[in-house]
Amino acid sequence: MSDYIPEILLVIRDQIMKYRNPLAIKLNVCTDACLDDRCNENCDTILYTGCLYTTMGIVERIGFMLSRVTKNPASDLSIRLFKKFMGPGGKLATKFRNKEFDAIPMKALEILKKIGINAICLDEEPYNGALLYDLGFHEDLIKYGEYLRDFFKSKGVKRIILLDPHSYDVFENVYKKEIDGFDFEIINIIDLIDEAIKEGKLRLKSSVIKSVTYHDPCNYSKSTERRILEEPRRIIKSIEGIELREPEYTENFSHCCGGPLEFIFHELSSEIAEMRVEELLATESQKIITACPICSVNFRRVLKREKDRVMDLIDLVYETMER
């Protein structure tokens, strides 16, 4: 068995461990869209995005660079190009921010307020560390989880509401089991929305969208611990006048979106995404709904000029909820 690790993976690991973000962007960038809803200390209940929406919004915009780097990720030129974009402070990467993705955490906060949950963003937000898990850097992952534990405790955090499947998976299924003192209450926003609809605290009105198909993110649909399958479907079905059309491969049999391979194997990731998009488009739905920013980016990359057909579940709830 070879011990060789491609240098680009080591660069990504080092970026996460040193800057607390794979793109080296500053920690305050990930929550600045939350405006006044940010907290520095005694932050009991927080909405944590894992910095994934901001990061993936940038990834979508720099796809042209990633495709060039990953054609030969072992070359010196590719590594230099990658480092230039992901330099200290992520100044160059930050210029490629995506307002659509940045707005989702703010919309999530408004949904939480509507259902009576007083949550807030932190004034700084480190990345969730999921890539360390995906790429097999276990020792680094444990150190990173310990850093996150200490970071949250220094802010007075007790309850963490999570927005995406990668953060939820690594927090609930890894950190809580392997990191001493990672004893925060972990809550998925999908559960809160689903429960609020059942209790009548949140009502979703009719929409100009009449048909959707839902793509199951792998970290929700393939987990051996708890699969989040019916909850997003109940949310969608609660919207008056919307038809949910299932693709051929769905729920725990759903095919992957191709991510997070786009960091390393851009072309392979695109091929996988193209196959999944074809399955989803076969439903002839107006919109493809997903609950993962990585899935959104991979599908949008394939659809190109029709990328607006992809919609985050939070966006759908926000647009249809009664004010």
PDB file of C-alpha atoms in Angstrom, residues 6 8 34 47 67 91 97 104 112 132 157-158 193 198 205 210-211 216 218 231 240 248 281 290 294 298 308 317:
ATOM      1  CA  PRO A   6      -1.000  14.205  -3.351  1.00  0.00           C
ATOM      2  CA  ILE A   8      -2.856  19.358  -3.133  1.00  0.00           C
ATOM      3  CA  CYS A  34     -26.016  37.945   9.430  1.00  0.00           C
ATOM      4  CA  LEU A  47     -27.026  29.043  13.977  1.00  0.00           C
ATOM      5  CA  SER A  67     -10.767  22.676 -13.382  1.00  0.00           C
ATOM      6  CA  LYS A  91      -8.222  37.985  -0.099  1.00  0.00           C
ATOM      7  CA  ARG A  97     -18.224  35.565  -3.100  1.00  0.00           C
ATOM      8  CA  ILE A 104     -29.122  31.602   3.026  1.00  0.00           C
ATOM      9  CA  LEU A 112     -36.106  30.448  13.179  1.00  0.00           C
ATOM     10  CA  LEU A 132     -10.397  16.384   7.032  1.00  0.00           C
ATOM     11  CA  VAL A 157     -22.382  28.129  23.217  1.00  0.00           C
ATOM     12  CA  LYS A 158     -24.712  25.376  24.467  1.00  0.00           C
ATOM     13  CA  ILE A 193     -38.914  23.383  10.497  1.00  0.00           C
ATOM     14  CA  LYS A 198     -46.685  19.986  12.514  1.00  0.00           C
ATOM     15  CA  LYS A 205     -48.327  29.216   1.395  1.00  0.00           C
ATOM     16  CA  LYS A 210     -45.803  23.979  -9.008  1.00  0.00           C
ATOM     17  CA  SER A 211     -43.519  20.962  -9.253  1.00  0.00           C
ATOM     18  CA  ASP A 216     -31.118  13.503  -1.023  1.00  0.00           C
ATOM     19  CA  CYS A 218     -25.472  11.574   0.882  1.00  0.00           C
ATOM     20  CA  GLU A 231     -38.535  15.255   7.039  1.00  0.00           C
ATOM     21  CA  GLU A 240     -49.974  24.305  -0.939  1.00  0.00           C
ATOM     22  CA  GLU A 248     -35.883   6.959 -10.197  1.00  0.00           C
ATOM     23  CA  LEU A 281     -34.447  16.413 -14.903  1.00  0.00           C
ATOM     24  CA  THR A 290     -31.605  20.032  -2.132  1.00  0.00           C
ATOM     25  CA  ILE A 294     -22.107  21.194  -2.194  1.00  0.00           C
ATOM     26  CA  ASN A 298     -22.270  20.660  -8.491  1.00  0.00           C
ATOM     27  CA  ASP A 308     -31.570  28.751 -11.327  1.00  0.00           C
ATOM     28  CA  VAL A 317     -39.228  27.603   2.908  1.00  0.00           C
TER      29      VAL A 317
END
